[in-house]
PDB file of C-alpha atoms in Angstrom:
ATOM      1  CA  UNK G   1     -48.586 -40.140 -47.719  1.00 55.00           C
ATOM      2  CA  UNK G   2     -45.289 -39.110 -46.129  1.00 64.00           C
ATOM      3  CA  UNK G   3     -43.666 -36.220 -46.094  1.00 65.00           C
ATOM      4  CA  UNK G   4     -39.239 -36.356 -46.205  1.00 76.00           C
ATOM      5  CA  UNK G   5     -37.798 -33.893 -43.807  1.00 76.00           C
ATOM      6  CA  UNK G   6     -37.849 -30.372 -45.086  1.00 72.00           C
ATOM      7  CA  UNK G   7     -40.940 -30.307 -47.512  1.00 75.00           C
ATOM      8  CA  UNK G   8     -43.954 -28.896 -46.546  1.00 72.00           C
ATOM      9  CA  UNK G   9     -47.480 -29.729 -45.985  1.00 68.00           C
ATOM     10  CA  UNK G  10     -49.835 -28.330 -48.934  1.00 73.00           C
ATOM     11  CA  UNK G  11     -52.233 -25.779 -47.813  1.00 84.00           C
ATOM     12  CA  UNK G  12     -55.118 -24.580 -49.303  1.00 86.00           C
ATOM     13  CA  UNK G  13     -55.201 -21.162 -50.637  1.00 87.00           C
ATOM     14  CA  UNK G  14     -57.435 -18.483 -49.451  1.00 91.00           C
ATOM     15  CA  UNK G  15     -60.330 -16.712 -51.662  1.00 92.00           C
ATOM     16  CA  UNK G  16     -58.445 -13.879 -51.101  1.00 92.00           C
ATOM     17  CA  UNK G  17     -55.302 -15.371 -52.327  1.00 92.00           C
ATOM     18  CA  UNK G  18     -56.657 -17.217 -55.114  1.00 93.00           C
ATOM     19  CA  UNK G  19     -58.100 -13.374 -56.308  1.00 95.00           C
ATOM     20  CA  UNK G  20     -54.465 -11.703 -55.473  1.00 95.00           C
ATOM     21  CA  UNK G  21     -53.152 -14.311 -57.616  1.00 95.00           C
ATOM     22  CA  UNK G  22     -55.453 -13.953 -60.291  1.00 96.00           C
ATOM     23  CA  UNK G  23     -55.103 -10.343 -60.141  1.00 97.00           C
ATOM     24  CA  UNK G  24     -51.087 -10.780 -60.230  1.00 97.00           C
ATOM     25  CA  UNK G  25     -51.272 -12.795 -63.597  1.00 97.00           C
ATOM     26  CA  UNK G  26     -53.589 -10.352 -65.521  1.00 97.00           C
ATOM     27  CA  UNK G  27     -51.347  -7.085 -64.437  1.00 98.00           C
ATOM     28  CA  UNK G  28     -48.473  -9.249 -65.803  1.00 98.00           C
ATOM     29  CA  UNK G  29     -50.462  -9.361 -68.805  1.00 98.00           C
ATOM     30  CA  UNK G  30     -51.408  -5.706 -68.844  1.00 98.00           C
ATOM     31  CA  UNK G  31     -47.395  -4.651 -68.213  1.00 98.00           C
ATOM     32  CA  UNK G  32     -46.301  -6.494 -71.261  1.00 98.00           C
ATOM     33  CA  UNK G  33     -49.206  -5.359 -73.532  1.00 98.00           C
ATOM     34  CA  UNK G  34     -47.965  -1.835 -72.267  1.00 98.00           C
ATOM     35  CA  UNK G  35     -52.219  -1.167 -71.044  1.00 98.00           C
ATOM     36  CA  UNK G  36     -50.815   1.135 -68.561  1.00 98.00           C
ATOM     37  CA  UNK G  37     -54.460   2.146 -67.377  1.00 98.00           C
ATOM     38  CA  UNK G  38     -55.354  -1.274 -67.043  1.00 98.00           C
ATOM     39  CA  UNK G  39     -51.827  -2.009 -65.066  1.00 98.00           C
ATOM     40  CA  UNK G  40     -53.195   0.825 -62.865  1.00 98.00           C
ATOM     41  CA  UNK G  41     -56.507  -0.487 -61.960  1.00 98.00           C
ATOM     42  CA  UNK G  42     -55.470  -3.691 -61.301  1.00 98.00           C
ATOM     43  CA  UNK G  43     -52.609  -2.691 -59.255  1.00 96.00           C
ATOM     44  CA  UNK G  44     -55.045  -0.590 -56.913  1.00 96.00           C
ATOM     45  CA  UNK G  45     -56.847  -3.693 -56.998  1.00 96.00           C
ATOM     46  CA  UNK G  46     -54.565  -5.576 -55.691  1.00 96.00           C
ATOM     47  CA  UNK G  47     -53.418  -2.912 -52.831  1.00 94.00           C
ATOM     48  CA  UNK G  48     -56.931  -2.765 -51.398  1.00 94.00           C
ATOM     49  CA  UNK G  49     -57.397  -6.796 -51.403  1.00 93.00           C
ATOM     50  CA  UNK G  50     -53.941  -6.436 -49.872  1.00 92.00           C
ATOM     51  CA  UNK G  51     -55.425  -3.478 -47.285  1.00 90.00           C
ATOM     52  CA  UNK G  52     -53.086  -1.242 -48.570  1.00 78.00           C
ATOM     53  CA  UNK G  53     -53.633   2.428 -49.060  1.00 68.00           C
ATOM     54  CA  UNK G  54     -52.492   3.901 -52.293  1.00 61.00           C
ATOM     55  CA  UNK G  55     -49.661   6.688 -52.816  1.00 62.00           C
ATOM     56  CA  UNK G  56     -50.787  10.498 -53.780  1.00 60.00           C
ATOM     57  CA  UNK G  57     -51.088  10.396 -57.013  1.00 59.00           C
ATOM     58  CA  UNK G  58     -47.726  13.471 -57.247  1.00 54.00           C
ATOM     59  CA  UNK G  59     -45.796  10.855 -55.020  1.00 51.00           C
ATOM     60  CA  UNK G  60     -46.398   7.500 -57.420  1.00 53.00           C
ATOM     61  CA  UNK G  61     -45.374   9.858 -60.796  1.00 49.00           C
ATOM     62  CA  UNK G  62     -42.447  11.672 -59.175  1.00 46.00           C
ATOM     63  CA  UNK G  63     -40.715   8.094 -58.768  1.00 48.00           C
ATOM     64  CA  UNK G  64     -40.897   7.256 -62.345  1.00 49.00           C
ATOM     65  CA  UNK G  65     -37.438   8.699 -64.242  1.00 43.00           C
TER      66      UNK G  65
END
């Protein structure tokens, strides 16, 4: 199979992509069904799969206006 110039070879995903992924679709989910506790949990989730620390919790709430 032959690739034209410019396209990319397929890779395959990680675990841990595959489970960021997963994790991205089902806070989508959350967001729209407004489960903002659920949108929460999933977005720490996320952060830590990520190796991201999460925000003071006064920080994260004084941003939302």
């Amino acid at each position: 199979m032959s690739r034209r110039f410019g396209e990319l070879a397929a890779a395959d995903p990680s675990p841990r992509a595959v489970a960021v992924a997963s994790l991205a679709e089902t806070l989508t989910r959350a967001v729209a069904l407004g489960d903002e506790e659920a949108a929460r949990v999933v977005h720490e989730a996320i952060g830590q799969l990520l190796g991201l620390t999460s925000a003071p919790e006064g920080r994260a709430s004084s941003r939302r206006r």
